[in-house]
PDB file of C-alpha atoms in Angstrom:
ATOM      1  CA  MET A1154     -13.746 -12.346 -15.110  1.00  0.00           C
ATOM      2  CA  LEU A1155     -14.140 -11.535 -18.917  1.00  0.00           C
ATOM      3  CA  LYS A1156     -15.381  -8.321 -18.219  1.00  0.00           C
ATOM      4  CA  PHE A1157     -12.267  -7.791 -16.327  1.00  0.00           C
ATOM      5  CA  VAL A1158     -10.294  -8.809 -18.500  1.00  0.00           C
ATOM      6  CA  LYS A1159     -11.009  -6.305 -20.762  1.00  0.00           C
ATOM      7  CA  TYR A1160     -10.980  -3.057 -18.914  1.00  0.00           C
ATOM      8  CA  ALA A1161      -7.594  -4.413 -16.926  1.00  0.00           C
ATOM      9  CA  VAL A1162      -5.432  -5.733 -20.054  1.00  0.00           C
ATOM     10  CA  LEU A1163      -6.616  -2.568 -22.545  1.00  0.00           C
ATOM     11  CA  PRO A1164      -4.788   0.070 -20.258  1.00  0.00           C
ATOM     12  CA  LEU A1165      -1.547  -2.572 -20.172  1.00  0.00           C
ATOM     13  CA  ILE A1166      -1.457  -1.801 -24.086  1.00  0.00           C
ATOM     14  CA  VAL A1167      -2.480   1.501 -24.747  1.00  0.00           C
ATOM     15  CA  ALA A1168       0.646   2.625 -22.283  1.00  0.00           C
ATOM     16  CA  ALA A1169       2.795   0.185 -23.734  1.00  0.00           C
ATOM     17  CA  ALA A1170       2.325   2.129 -27.170  1.00  0.00           C
ATOM     18  CA  VAL A1171       3.203   5.245 -26.427  1.00  0.00           C
ATOM     19  CA  PRO A1172       6.025   6.834 -27.930  1.00  0.00           C
ATOM     20  CA  ALA A1173       9.307   6.019 -25.540  1.00  0.00           C
ATOM     21  CA  PHE A1174      10.506  10.342 -26.243  1.00  0.00           C
ATOM     22  CA  ALA A1175      11.641  10.081 -22.403  1.00  0.00           C
ATOM     23  CA  GLN A1176      15.010  11.473 -21.558  1.00  0.00           C
ATOM     24  CA  LYS A1177      16.892   8.300 -20.597  1.00  0.00           C
ATOM     25  CA  GLU A1178      17.067   7.010 -17.873  1.00  0.00           C
ATOM     26  CA  GLY A1179      18.322   7.098 -14.485  1.00  0.00           C
ATOM     27  CA  VAL A1180      18.846   3.553 -13.304  1.00  0.00           C
ATOM     28  CA  SER A1181      18.629   0.145 -14.838  1.00  0.00           C
ATOM     29  CA  GLY A1182      17.651  -4.022 -14.368  1.00  0.00           C
ATOM     30  CA  TRP A1183      16.192  -5.357 -11.939  1.00  0.00           C
ATOM     31  CA  GLN A1184      15.444  -3.960  -8.306  1.00  0.00           C
ATOM     32  CA  VAL A1185      14.277  -6.503  -6.131  1.00  0.00           C
ATOM     33  CA  GLU A1186      13.916  -5.677  -2.384  1.00  0.00           C
ATOM     34  CA  LEU A1187      12.131  -6.321   0.702  1.00  0.00           C
ATOM     35  CA  LYS A1188      10.632  -3.397   1.315  1.00  0.00           C
ATOM     36  CA  LYS A1189       9.298  -4.325   4.846  1.00  0.00           C
ATOM     37  CA  LEU A1190       8.930  -6.564   7.674  1.00  0.00           C
ATOM     38  CA  ALA A1191       7.404  -5.633  10.388  1.00  0.00           C
ATOM     39  CA  LEU A1192       5.473  -6.144  13.962  1.00  0.00           C
ATOM     40  CA  ASN A1193       4.139  -4.458  15.952  1.00  0.00           C
ATOM     41  CA  ALA A1194       3.264  -5.790  19.269  1.00  0.00           C
ATOM     42  CA  THR A1195       1.273  -4.545  22.208  1.00  0.00           C
ATOM     43  CA  SER A1196       0.526  -5.980  25.604  1.00  0.00           C
ATOM     44  CA  THR A1197      -1.038  -5.435  29.022  1.00  0.00           C
ATOM     45  CA  GLU A1198      -0.850  -7.892  31.862  1.00  0.00           C
ATOM     46  CA  VAL A1199      -3.323  -6.960  34.820  1.00  0.00           C
ATOM     47  CA  ARG A1200      -3.678  -9.153  37.807  1.00  0.00           C
ATOM     48  CA  TYR A1201      -6.440  -9.047  40.722  1.00  0.00           C
ATOM     49  CA  ALA A1202      -7.729  -6.103  38.537  1.00  0.00           C
ATOM     50  CA  LYS A1203     -11.653  -7.597  39.739  1.00  0.00           C
ATOM     51  CA  GLU A1204     -10.067  -6.833  43.672  1.00  0.00           C
ATOM     52  CA  TYR A1205      -9.139  -3.494  42.639  1.00  0.00           C
ATOM     53  CA  GLN A1206     -12.783  -2.250  40.584  1.00  0.00           C
ATOM     54  CA  GLY A1207     -13.206   0.265  43.254  1.00  0.00           C
ATOM     55  CA  PHE A1208     -10.561   1.941  42.876  1.00  0.00           C
ATOM     56  CA  PRO A1209      -9.292   5.494  40.696  1.00  0.00           C
ATOM     57  CA  ASP A1210      -6.518   4.013  39.048  1.00  0.00           C
ATOM     58  CA  ALA A1211      -7.502   2.872  36.002  1.00  0.00           C
ATOM     59  CA  ARG A1212      -3.376   0.320  35.861  1.00  0.00           C
ATOM     60  CA  LEU A1213      -5.102  -1.528  38.920  1.00  0.00           C
ATOM     61  CA  THR A1214      -8.574  -2.121  37.075  1.00  0.00           C
ATOM     62  CA  ALA A1215      -7.775  -2.244  33.228  1.00  0.00           C
ATOM     63  CA  ASP A1216      -8.756  -5.573  30.656  1.00  0.00           C
ATOM     64  CA  SER A1217      -5.886  -7.387  29.907  1.00  0.00           C
ATOM     65  CA  GLN A1218      -5.205  -7.714  26.524  1.00  0.00           C
ATOM     66  CA  THR A1219      -2.213  -8.825  24.098  1.00  0.00           C
ATOM     67  CA  SER A1220      -1.998  -6.920  19.933  1.00  0.00           C
ATOM     68  CA  LEU A1221      -0.056  -8.552  17.665  1.00  0.00           C
ATOM     69  CA  THR A1222       0.481  -7.332  13.910  1.00  0.00           C
ATOM     70  CA  GLY A1223       2.725  -8.500  11.376  1.00  0.00           C
ATOM     71  CA  THR A1224       3.131  -6.632   7.929  1.00  0.00           C
ATOM     72  CA  PHE A1225       4.925  -8.073   4.845  1.00  0.00           C
ATOM     73  CA  HIS A1226       6.004  -5.451   1.619  1.00  0.00           C
ATOM     74  CA  GLY A1227       8.115  -7.136  -1.525  1.00  0.00           C
ATOM     75  CA  LEU A1228       8.817  -5.753  -4.501  1.00  0.00           C
ATOM     76  CA  ALA A1229      10.852  -7.014  -8.001  1.00  0.00           C
ATOM     77  CA  ASP A1230      10.983  -4.370  -9.962  1.00  0.00           C
ATOM     78  CA  TYR A1231      12.713  -3.848 -13.798  1.00  0.00           C
ATOM     79  CA  TYR A1232      13.928  -0.889 -15.462  1.00  0.00           C
ATOM     80  CA  SER A1233      14.192  -0.904 -18.923  1.00  0.00           C
ATOM     81  CA  GLN A1234      15.851   1.877 -20.969  1.00  0.00           C
ATOM     82  CA  ASN A1235      12.077   3.755 -21.537  1.00  0.00           C
ATOM     83  CA  TRP A1236      10.029   1.639 -19.515  1.00  0.00           C
ATOM     84  CA  LEU A1237       9.349  -0.084 -15.931  1.00  0.00           C
ATOM     85  CA  TRP A1238       7.728  -3.270 -15.190  1.00  0.00           C
ATOM     86  CA  SER A1239       6.625  -3.634 -11.159  1.00  0.00           C
ATOM     87  CA  ASN A1240       5.469  -6.092  -8.988  1.00  0.00           C
ATOM     88  CA  THR A1241       4.497  -5.921  -5.801  1.00  0.00           C
ATOM     89  CA  LEU A1242       3.312  -7.747  -2.824  1.00  0.00           C
ATOM     90  CA  LEU A1243       1.819  -6.610   0.575  1.00  0.00           C
ATOM     91  CA  MET A1244       0.385  -8.842   3.349  1.00  0.00           C
ATOM     92  CA  ASP A1245      -1.285  -7.538   6.611  1.00  0.00           C
ATOM     93  CA  TYR A1246      -1.961  -9.391   9.590  1.00  0.00           C
ATOM     94  CA  GLY A1247      -3.035  -8.832  12.809  1.00  0.00           C
ATOM     95  CA  ARG A1248      -5.005 -10.520  15.800  1.00  0.00           C
ATOM     96  CA  THR A1249      -5.917  -8.404  19.461  1.00  0.00           C
ATOM     97  CA  ARG A1250      -7.126 -10.665  22.546  1.00  0.00           C
ATOM     98  CA  ILE A1251      -9.075  -8.705  25.284  1.00  0.00           C
ATOM     99  CA  ARG A1252      -9.123 -10.485  29.019  1.00  0.00           C
ATOM    100  CA  PRO A1253     -12.104  -8.858  30.503  1.00  0.00           C
ATOM    101  CA  VAL A1254     -11.788  -8.965  34.404  1.00  0.00           C
ATOM    102  CA  ASP A1255     -15.348 -10.194  33.788  1.00  0.00           C
ATOM    103  CA  GLY A1256     -16.887 -12.570  30.781  1.00  0.00           C
ATOM    104  CA  GLU A1257     -14.917 -14.741  28.279  1.00  0.00           C
ATOM    105  CA  ASN A1258     -11.961 -13.818  26.749  1.00  0.00           C
ATOM    106  CA  LEU A1259     -12.507 -11.841  22.822  1.00  0.00           C
ATOM    107  CA  THR A1260     -10.274 -12.100  19.776  1.00  0.00           C
ATOM    108  CA  ASN A1261     -10.767  -9.684  17.319  1.00  0.00           C
ATOM    109  CA  GLU A1262      -8.854  -9.360  13.545  1.00  0.00           C
ATOM    110  CA  ASN A1263      -7.213  -5.810  13.898  1.00  0.00           C
ATOM    111  CA  ALA A1264      -5.753  -5.882  10.073  1.00  0.00           C
ATOM    112  CA  ASP A1265      -6.350  -8.910   7.109  1.00  0.00           C
ATOM    113  CA  ARG A1266      -5.009  -7.917   3.947  1.00  0.00           C
ATOM    114  CA  ILE A1267      -3.144  -9.334   0.559  1.00  0.00           C
ATOM    115  CA  LEU A1268      -2.356  -7.779  -2.157  1.00  0.00           C
ATOM    116  CA  PHE A1269      -0.522  -8.473  -5.832  1.00  0.00           C
ATOM    117  CA  THR A1270      -0.094  -6.027  -8.163  1.00  0.00           C
ATOM    118  CA  THR A1271       1.867  -5.979 -11.907  1.00  0.00           C
ATOM    119  CA  GLY A1272       2.150  -3.133 -14.002  1.00  0.00           C
ATOM    120  CA  TYR A1273       3.676  -0.993 -16.737  1.00  0.00           C
ATOM    121  CA  THR A1274       5.110   2.735 -16.393  1.00  0.00           C
ATOM    122  CA  GLN A1275       6.094   4.348 -19.657  1.00  0.00           C
ATOM    123  CA  ARG A1276       8.966   6.826 -18.381  1.00  0.00           C
ATOM    124  CA  LEU A1277       8.494  10.025 -20.465  1.00  0.00           C
ATOM    125  CA  TRP A1278      10.544  12.321 -18.701  1.00  0.00           C
ATOM    126  CA  HIS A1279      12.865  12.803 -16.204  1.00  0.00           C
ATOM    127  CA  ALA A1280      13.528  15.789 -14.180  1.00  0.00           C
ATOM    128  CA  ASN A1281      16.577  16.082 -12.329  1.00  0.00           C
ATOM    129  CA  ASP A1282      16.388  19.251 -10.123  1.00  0.00           C
ATOM    130  CA  PHE A1283      13.036  20.057  -9.425  1.00  0.00           C
ATOM    131  CA  LEU A1284      11.198  19.286  -6.171  1.00  0.00           C
ATOM    132  CA  GLY A1285      14.481  16.916  -5.376  1.00  0.00           C
ATOM    133  CA  GLY A1286      14.231  15.396  -9.026  1.00  0.00           C
ATOM    134  CA  PHE A1287      11.531  12.274 -10.244  1.00  0.00           C
ATOM    135  CA  GLU A1288      10.592  10.408 -13.183  1.00  0.00           C
ATOM    136  CA  ALA A1289       7.198  10.745 -14.275  1.00  0.00           C
ATOM    137  CA  GLY A1290       4.525   9.551 -17.317  1.00  0.00           C
ATOM    138  CA  PRO A1291       1.406   7.070 -17.890  1.00  0.00           C
ATOM    139  CA  PHE A1292       1.104   3.789 -15.998  1.00  0.00           C
ATOM    140  CA  ALA A1293      -0.645   0.585 -16.105  1.00  0.00           C
ATOM    141  CA  ASN A1294      -1.508  -2.079 -13.789  1.00  0.00           C
ATOM    142  CA  ILE A1295      -4.308  -4.953 -12.977  1.00  0.00           C
ATOM    143  CA  GLY A1296      -4.160  -6.473  -9.055  1.00  0.00           C
ATOM    144  CA  TYR A1297      -6.208  -8.829  -6.949  1.00  0.00           C
ATOM    145  CA  GLU A1298      -6.883  -8.390  -3.356  1.00  0.00           C
ATOM    146  CA  THR A1299      -8.375 -10.426  -0.438  1.00  0.00           C
ATOM    147  CA  GLU A1300      -7.633 -11.752   3.008  1.00  0.00           C
ATOM    148  CA  PHE A1301      -5.777 -14.252   5.070  1.00  0.00           C
ATOM    149  CA  THR A1302      -9.861 -15.939   6.882  1.00  0.00           C
ATOM    150  CA  LYS A1303     -13.337 -14.483   6.472  1.00  0.00           C
ATOM    151  CA  LEU A1304     -15.152 -13.115   9.042  1.00  0.00           C
ATOM    152  CA  ALA A1305     -17.526 -15.137  10.627  1.00  0.00           C
ATOM    153  CA  ASN A1306     -20.449 -13.629   8.638  1.00  0.00           C
ATOM    154  CA  SER A1307     -18.858 -12.421   5.920  1.00  0.00           C
ATOM    155  CA  PRO A1308     -17.626 -14.287   2.790  1.00  0.00           C
ATOM    156  CA  ARG A1309     -14.118 -13.794   1.827  1.00  0.00           C
ATOM    157  CA  ARG A1310     -12.873 -10.467   0.473  1.00  0.00           C
ATOM    158  CA  LYS A1311     -12.087 -11.439  -3.317  1.00  0.00           C
ATOM    159  CA  ILE A1312     -11.522  -8.356  -5.573  1.00  0.00           C
ATOM    160  CA  TYR A1313      -9.497  -7.897  -9.039  1.00  0.00           C
ATOM    161  CA  ARG A1314      -8.914  -4.273 -10.181  1.00  0.00           C
ATOM    162  CA  GLY A1315      -7.380  -2.209 -12.421  1.00  0.00           C
ATOM    163  CA  MET A1316      -5.289   1.128 -13.021  1.00  0.00           C
ATOM    164  CA  LEU A1317      -5.043   3.649 -15.818  1.00  0.00           C
ATOM    165  CA  GLY A1318      -3.337   7.042 -14.671  1.00  0.00           C
ATOM    166  CA  ALA A1319      -0.376   8.859 -15.163  1.00  0.00           C
ATOM    167  CA  LYS A1320       2.496   9.726 -12.082  1.00  0.00           C
ATOM    168  CA  LEU A1321       5.296  10.808 -11.155  1.00  0.00           C
ATOM    169  CA  PHE A1322       7.624   8.479  -9.172  1.00  0.00           C
ATOM    170  CA  ASP A1323      11.347   7.484  -7.766  1.00  0.00           C
ATOM    171  CA  GLY A1324      12.530  10.723  -6.696  1.00  0.00           C
ATOM    172  CA  ASN A1325      14.453  11.048  -3.827  1.00  0.00           C
ATOM    173  CA  TYR A1326      11.735  12.404  -1.805  1.00  0.00           C
ATOM    174  CA  LEU A1327       8.592  12.204  -4.010  1.00  0.00           C
ATOM    175  CA  LYS A1328       8.719   8.538  -4.209  1.00  0.00           C
ATOM    176  CA  ALA A1329       4.695   8.740  -5.777  1.00  0.00           C
ATOM    177  CA  LEU A1330       2.275  10.855  -6.941  1.00  0.00           C
ATOM    178  CA  TYR A1331      -0.393   9.697  -9.200  1.00  0.00           C
ATOM    179  CA  ALA A1332      -4.721  10.271 -10.593  1.00  0.00           C
ATOM    180  CA  ALA A1333      -5.666   7.558 -12.018  1.00  0.00           C
ATOM    181  CA  VAL A1334      -9.534   5.796 -13.170  1.00  0.00           C
ATOM    182  CA  VAL A1335     -10.293   2.367 -11.650  1.00  0.00           C
ATOM    183  CA  GLY A1336     -12.079  -0.504 -12.966  1.00  0.00           C
ATOM    184  CA  GLU A1337     -13.168  -3.099 -10.213  1.00  0.00           C
ATOM    185  CA  SER A1338     -14.465  -6.699 -10.790  1.00  0.00           C
ATOM    186  CA  ASP A1339     -15.781  -7.639  -7.048  1.00  0.00           C
ATOM    187  CA  GLN A1340     -16.238 -11.206  -6.678  1.00  0.00           C
ATOM    188  CA  THR A1341     -16.558 -11.168  -2.628  1.00  0.00           C
ATOM    189  CA  TYR A1342     -20.478 -12.091  -3.658  1.00  0.00           C
ATOM    190  CA  ASN A1343     -22.245 -14.239  -6.286  1.00  0.00           C
ATOM    191  CA  PRO A1344     -22.919 -12.963  -8.401  1.00  0.00           C
ATOM    192  CA  SER A1345     -19.856 -10.537  -8.906  1.00  0.00           C
ATOM    193  CA  SER A1346     -20.107  -6.417  -9.666  1.00  0.00           C
ATOM    194  CA  GLU A1347     -18.073  -4.625 -11.141  1.00  0.00           C
ATOM    195  CA  LYS A1348     -17.054  -0.952 -10.313  1.00  0.00           C
ATOM    196  CA  LEU A1349     -15.603   2.433 -11.841  1.00  0.00           C
ATOM    197  CA  ALA A1350     -13.936   4.620  -9.441  1.00  0.00           C
ATOM    198  CA  TRP A1351     -11.161   7.375  -9.382  1.00  0.00           C
ATOM    199  CA  GLU A1352      -8.174   7.023  -7.270  1.00  0.00           C
ATOM    200  CA  ALA A1353      -5.417   9.163  -6.398  1.00  0.00           C
ATOM    201  CA  GLY A1354      -2.092   8.750  -3.867  1.00  0.00           C
ATOM    202  CA  LEU A1355       0.796  10.312  -2.755  1.00  0.00           C
ATOM    203  CA  ARG A1356       4.023   8.395  -0.793  1.00  0.00           C
ATOM    204  CA  LEU A1357       6.652  10.736   0.153  1.00  0.00           C
ATOM    205  CA  GLU A1358      10.053  10.302   2.198  1.00  0.00           C
ATOM    206  CA  ALA A1359      13.228  12.715   3.717  1.00  0.00           C
ATOM    207  CA  PRO A1360      15.886  12.214   5.279  1.00  0.00           C
ATOM    208  CA  MET A1361      15.812  14.361   8.603  1.00  0.00           C
ATOM    209  CA  ARG A1362      19.577  13.077   9.459  1.00  0.00           C
ATOM    210  CA  GLU A1363      21.768   9.802   9.461  1.00  0.00           C
ATOM    211  CA  GLY A1364      20.100   6.730  10.159  1.00  0.00           C
ATOM    212  CA  VAL A1365      16.378   8.712  10.808  1.00  0.00           C
ATOM    213  CA  LYS A1366      14.183   9.582   7.737  1.00  0.00           C
ATOM    214  CA  ALA A1367      10.158  10.602   7.791  1.00  0.00           C
ATOM    215  CA  GLN A1368       7.856   8.833   5.297  1.00  0.00           C
ATOM    216  CA  PHE A1369       4.110   9.648   4.619  1.00  0.00           C
ATOM    217  CA  SER A1370       1.473   8.032   2.377  1.00  0.00           C
ATOM    218  CA  ALA A1371      -2.426   8.909   2.122  1.00  0.00           C
ATOM    219  CA  LEU A1372      -4.580   7.136  -0.818  1.00  0.00           C
ATOM    220  CA  PHE A1373      -7.710   8.268  -2.114  1.00  0.00           C
ATOM    221  CA  ARG A1374     -10.450   5.825  -3.797  1.00  0.00           C
ATOM    222  CA  ASP A1375     -14.153   7.374  -4.615  1.00  0.00           C
ATOM    223  CA  TYR A1376     -16.623   5.069  -6.291  1.00  0.00           C
ATOM    224  CA  LEU A1377     -18.714   6.055  -8.864  1.00  0.00           C
ATOM    225  CA  HIS A1378     -20.608   3.287 -10.356  1.00  0.00           C
ATOM    226  CA  GLU A1379     -21.585  -0.266  -9.729  1.00  0.00           C
ATOM    227  CA  SER A1380     -23.331  -3.065 -11.779  1.00  0.00           C
ATOM    228  CA  ARG A1381     -25.072  -4.448  -8.384  1.00  0.00           C
ATOM    229  CA  ARG A1382     -26.243  -2.738  -5.452  1.00  0.00           C
ATOM    230  CA  GLN A1383     -24.685  -4.328  -1.959  1.00  0.00           C
ATOM    231  CA  ALA A1384     -25.064  -3.474   1.214  1.00  0.00           C
ATOM    232  CA  THR A1385     -21.310  -3.144   1.656  1.00  0.00           C
ATOM    233  CA  ASP A1386     -20.803  -1.011  -1.360  1.00  0.00           C
ATOM    234  CA  LEU A1387     -18.359   2.063  -0.302  1.00  0.00           C
ATOM    235  CA  ASP A1388     -19.212   5.732  -1.469  1.00  0.00           C
ATOM    236  CA  TYR A1389     -15.301   6.220  -0.776  1.00  0.00           C
ATOM    237  CA  GLU A1390     -12.624   5.609   1.413  1.00  0.00           C
ATOM    238  CA  PHE A1391      -9.007   7.590   2.215  1.00  0.00           C
ATOM    239  CA  GLU A1392      -6.163   6.307   4.851  1.00  0.00           C
ATOM    240  CA  LEU A1393      -2.637   8.328   5.493  1.00  0.00           C
ATOM    241  CA  ASP A1394      -0.179   6.634   7.036  1.00  0.00           C
ATOM    242  CA  ALA A1395       2.893   8.555   8.688  1.00  0.00           C
ATOM    243  CA  ARG A1396       6.191   7.786  10.588  1.00  0.00           C
ATOM    244  CA  VAL A1397       9.545   8.453  11.760  1.00  0.00           C
ATOM    245  CA  GLU A1398      11.668   5.423  10.733  1.00  0.00           C
ATOM    246  CA  VAL A1399      14.875   5.580  12.389  1.00  0.00           C
ATOM    247  CA  GLN A1400      18.372   2.907  12.246  1.00  0.00           C
ATOM    248  CA  MET A1401      18.735   0.972  14.857  1.00  0.00           C
ATOM    249  CA  PHE A1402      21.273  -1.613  13.119  1.00  0.00           C
ATOM    250  CA  LYS A1403      22.019  -2.007   9.710  1.00  0.00           C
ATOM    251  CA  GLU A1404      19.112  -3.015   8.629  1.00  0.00           C
ATOM    252  CA  VAL A1405      16.387  -3.245  11.941  1.00  0.00           C
ATOM    253  CA  TYR A1406      14.723   0.290  12.269  1.00  0.00           C
ATOM    254  CA  ILE A1407      12.156   0.950  14.472  1.00  0.00           C
ATOM    255  CA  ALA A1408       9.874   3.410  13.765  1.00  0.00           C
ATOM    256  CA  PRO A1409       6.832   5.127  16.071  1.00  0.00           C
ATOM    257  CA  PHE A1410       3.577   5.589  12.854  1.00  0.00           C
ATOM    258  CA  VAL A1411       0.071   6.970  13.271  1.00  0.00           C
ATOM    259  CA  ASN A1412      -2.267   5.158  10.442  1.00  0.00           C
ATOM    260  CA  TYR A1413      -5.882   6.706   9.843  1.00  0.00           C
ATOM    261  CA  TYR A1414      -8.223   4.954   7.462  1.00  0.00           C
ATOM    262  CA  THR A1415     -12.208   6.338   7.311  1.00  0.00           C
ATOM    263  CA  ALA A1416     -14.725   4.989   4.841  1.00  0.00           C
ATOM    264  CA  GLN A1417     -18.434   5.774   3.537  1.00  0.00           C
ATOM    265  CA  GLY A1418     -21.096   3.181   3.008  1.00  0.00           C
ATOM    266  CA  LYS A1419     -23.376   4.528  -0.071  1.00  0.00           C
ATOM    267  CA  TYR A1420     -26.159   3.077   1.939  1.00  0.00           C
ATOM    268  CA  MET A1421     -25.168   3.811   5.333  1.00  0.00           C
ATOM    269  CA  GLY A1422     -25.211   7.311   7.301  1.00  0.00           C
ATOM    270  CA  PRO A1423     -22.409   7.196   9.755  1.00  0.00           C
ATOM    271  CA  ARG A1424     -18.981   7.799   8.329  1.00  0.00           C
ATOM    272  CA  GLY A1425     -16.777   4.850   9.791  1.00  0.00           C
ATOM    273  CA  GLU A1426     -12.914   5.416  11.390  1.00  0.00           C
ATOM    274  CA  ASN A1427     -10.323   3.143  12.745  1.00  0.00           C
ATOM    275  CA  VAL A1428      -6.565   5.106  13.778  1.00  0.00           C
ATOM    276  CA  TYR A1429      -4.185   3.006  14.744  1.00  0.00           C
ATOM    277  CA  VAL A1430      -1.041   4.466  16.473  1.00  0.00           C
ATOM    278  CA  GLY A1431       2.273   2.025  17.551  1.00  0.00           C
ATOM    279  CA  VAL A1432       5.832   1.527  17.033  1.00  0.00           C
ATOM    280  CA  ALA A1433       6.714  -1.028  14.450  1.00  0.00           C
ATOM    281  CA  LEU A1434      10.172  -2.814  14.636  1.00  0.00           C
ATOM    282  CA  SER A1435      10.778  -3.653  11.078  1.00  0.00           C
ATOM    283  CA  PHE A1436      13.624  -5.257   8.508  1.00  0.00           C
ATOM    284  CA  SER A1437      14.397  -4.935   5.211  1.00  0.00           C
ATOM    285  CA  HIS A1438      16.870  -5.662   2.602  1.00  0.00           C
ATOM    286  CA  ILE A1439      17.795  -5.182  -1.207  1.00  0.00           C
ATOM    287  CA  PHE A1440      18.465  -8.607  -2.671  1.00  0.00           C
ATOM    288  CA  LYS A1441      19.937  -6.967  -5.882  1.00  0.00           C
ATOM    289  CA  GLN A1442      19.362  -3.258  -7.136  1.00  0.00           C
ATOM    290  CA  ALA A1443      19.315  -1.498 -10.127  1.00  0.00           C
ATOM    291  CA  LYS A1444      22.151   0.242 -11.527  1.00  0.00           C
ATOM    292  CA  VAL A1445      22.469   3.868 -11.708  1.00  0.00           C
ATOM    293  CA  LYS A1446      22.915   5.623 -14.931  1.00  0.00           C
ATOM    294  CA  SER A1447      24.181   9.139 -15.987  1.00  0.00           C
ATOM    295  CA  LEU A1448      20.954  10.757 -18.024  1.00  0.00           C
ATOM    296  CA  VAL A1449      21.324  11.234 -21.830  1.00  0.00           C
ATOM    297  CA  SER A1450      18.165  12.873 -23.971  1.00  0.00           C
ATOM    298  CA  LYS A1451      16.823  11.220 -27.026  1.00  0.00           C
ATOM    299  CA  ALA A1452      17.514  14.282 -28.923  1.00  0.00           C
ATOM    300  CA  ASP A1453      21.299  14.043 -28.025  1.00  0.00           C
ATOM    301  CA  LEU A1454      21.184  10.561 -28.966  1.00  0.00           C
ATOM    302  CA  ASP A1455      19.940  11.140 -32.001  1.00  0.00           C
ATOM    303  CA  LYS A1456      22.555  14.313 -32.940  1.00  0.00           C
ATOM    304  CA  PRO A1457      24.970  12.715 -35.781  1.00  0.00           C
ATOM    305  CA  ALA A1458      28.601  11.822 -34.771  1.00  0.00           C
ATOM    306  CA  VAL A1459      30.668  14.102 -34.529  1.00  0.00           C
ATOM    307  CA  LYS A1460      34.100  13.621 -36.418  1.00  0.00           C
TER     308      LYS A1460
END
């Protein structure tokens, strides 16, 4: 744990020490938002499937099943003149219950994650027109990842993570584009393992028409070193999510989506994959919105007043 504190806190100090020569300021103050409270549900109920096993129509012979997944994504960000303090809580949990024609019912988790991050970003530059506008600067954050319930034959996942890198953010279309060095303290097992990786991420958003917008996000993390070898160590992981969000009523949205995740174990041959296609019903709400201000360069602020 002490090792993690050293590489997690030092990046925050380094980023805070970067001189503030940003073009100011875009927005300022608190932005507190329920980004997404979503529910994905599917259900298939088949009656007398056993009696119809000889029929060629799968709608009569399939196993009954129910899948339910919930997502919570909340954020609380504070925009100052030259820096941003961001806090994010993301939770996913889902279960699938299969009721086969013959045999016992099966229940599996299809999602289980709790992720909290807090971080500091220096607001060094602001582009007004290029790529729809965005801000840019170095950033550092720390986070903790765990799960609601552990799998039957595995310990509960517990990972402390620190990141230091640079990013473009808060644009009209480009919501985030970053690259960072990542340090992890994986305390899932005892003794813990200290890991080094690099990570890149992208998040885009674009309106298609009134009440409809397209969203795309991707993340790639490549592990370079670990202090202790575990059979569950990853070589790399990649995730992307694409969806079209349609406003149904005020803050209620429906979104068909595709989510793809793949990872390669360091000591395994095949690469694991998960593809999830569905429709999400979600709710979002802004509790407090940051104020929008006109941009003034520091050079202009330093000019003497004209009498």
